mmCIF file of C-alpha atoms in Angstrom:
data_model
loop_
_atom_site.group_PDB
_atom_site.id
_atom_site.type_symbol
_atom_site.label_atom_id
_atom_site.label_comp_id
_atom_site.label_asym_id
_atom_site.label_seq_id
_atom_site.Cartn_x
_atom_site.Cartn_y
_atom_site.Cartn_z
ATOM 1 C CA MET U 1 22.606 -15.339 18.341
ATOM 2 C CA ASN U 2 19.153 -15.972 19.116
ATOM 3 C CA SER U 3 15.678 -17.437 17.145
ATOM 4 C CA VAL U 4 12.321 -15.825 17.727
ATOM 5 C CA LEU U 5 9.772 -18.206 17.209
ATOM 6 C CA ALA U 6 6.501 -16.846 16.419
ATOM 7 C CA SER U 7 3.225 -17.939 17.615
ATOM 8 C CA SER U 8 1.944 -21.190 16.187
ATOM 9 C CA ARG U 9 -1.997 -19.272 15.608
ATOM 10 C CA VAL U 10 0.567 -16.580 13.474
ATOM 11 C CA ALA U 11 0.208 -20.042 10.574
ATOM 12 C CA GLN U 12 -4.257 -19.562 10.221
ATOM 13 C CA LEU U 13 -3.945 -15.873 9.419
ATOM 14 C CA SER U 14 -3.722 -15.345 6.291
ATOM 15 C CA PRO U 15 -2.155 -13.433 3.841
ATOM 16 C CA PHE U 16 -2.061 -9.993 4.166
ATOM 17 C CA ILE U 17 -3.865 -8.965 0.198
ATOM 18 C CA VAL U 18 -1.693 -6.537 -0.965
ATOM 19 C CA MET U 19 0.832 -9.513 -0.858
ATOM 20 C CA ASP U 20 -1.367 -11.014 -3.239
ATOM 21 C CA VAL U 21 -1.166 -7.295 -5.415
ATOM 22 C CA LEU U 22 2.226 -7.171 -5.305
ATOM 23 C CA GLU U 23 2.774 -10.621 -6.578
ATOM 24 C CA LYS U 24 0.729 -10.180 -9.134
ATOM 25 C CA ALA U 25 1.962 -6.905 -10.709
ATOM 26 C CA GLN U 26 5.587 -8.797 -10.156
ATOM 27 C CA ALA U 27 4.819 -11.690 -12.042
ATOM 28 C CA MET U 28 3.080 -8.508 -14.592
ATOM 29 C CA MET U 29 6.296 -6.949 -14.512
ATOM 30 C CA ALA U 30 8.499 -9.819 -15.540
ATOM 31 C CA GLN U 31 6.664 -10.575 -18.444
ATOM 32 C CA GLY U 32 7.196 -6.989 -19.177
ATOM 33 C CA GLU U 33 4.529 -4.898 -18.111
ATOM 34 C CA ASP U 34 4.360 -1.872 -17.223
ATOM 35 C CA ILE U 35 3.569 -1.421 -13.501
ATOM 36 C CA VAL U 36 2.881 1.589 -11.408
ATOM 37 C CA HIS U 37 2.612 -0.104 -8.191
ATOM 38 C CA LEU U 38 0.350 1.395 -5.776
ATOM 39 C CA GLU U 39 -0.801 -1.955 -3.225
ATOM 40 C CA VAL U 40 2.666 -1.278 -0.973
ATOM 41 C CA GLY U 41 4.124 0.997 0.037
ATOM 42 C CA GLU U 42 5.069 4.856 -0.981
ATOM 43 C CA PRO U 43 5.373 6.306 -4.288
ATOM 44 C CA ASP U 44 8.604 7.090 -6.111
ATOM 45 C CA PHE U 45 7.201 10.780 -6.971
ATOM 46 C CA ALA U 46 5.545 14.217 -5.459
ATOM 47 C CA THR U 47 2.187 14.569 -4.537
ATOM 48 C CA PRO U 48 0.959 16.820 -7.072
ATOM 49 C CA ALA U 49 -0.186 20.219 -6.602
ATOM 50 C CA ALA U 50 -4.312 19.643 -7.012
ATOM 51 C CA VAL U 51 -4.057 16.614 -4.337
ATOM 52 C CA LYS U 52 -2.036 18.914 -1.773
ATOM 53 C CA GLU U 53 -4.671 21.771 -2.325
ATOM 54 C CA ALA U 54 -7.875 20.257 -1.894
ATOM 55 C CA THR U 55 -6.338 18.152 2.008
ATOM 56 C CA LEU U 56 -5.589 21.342 2.932
ATOM 57 C CA LYS U 57 -8.924 22.661 2.064
ATOM 58 C CA ALA U 58 -10.907 20.182 3.091
ATOM 59 C CA ILE U 59 -8.866 19.459 6.633
ATOM 60 C CA GLN U 60 -9.399 23.718 6.520
ATOM 61 C CA GLU U 61 -13.509 22.927 6.874
ATOM 62 C CA ASP U 62 -13.047 19.893 9.025
ATOM 63 C CA ASP U 63 -14.397 17.529 5.783
ATOM 64 C CA THR U 64 -12.019 14.795 6.811
ATOM 65 C CA HIS U 65 -15.109 11.536 7.401
ATOM 66 C CA TYR U 66 -15.378 8.897 5.641
ATOM 67 C CA THR U 67 -18.790 8.975 4.846
#
């Protein structure tokens, strides 16, 4: 199997801040804290109806800009 070599520039990259948050959350979980992970990945619960309705309304009214 061929190994993949990363560019030397990869070592100069700062870690993605989300990974720092995930690491902190995992440490808190290890101490018994109840953590809801929203920092990375997908939620393990359904989207609330109010969020779906507000999203559809925003799309229909072309109110989808960030600022």
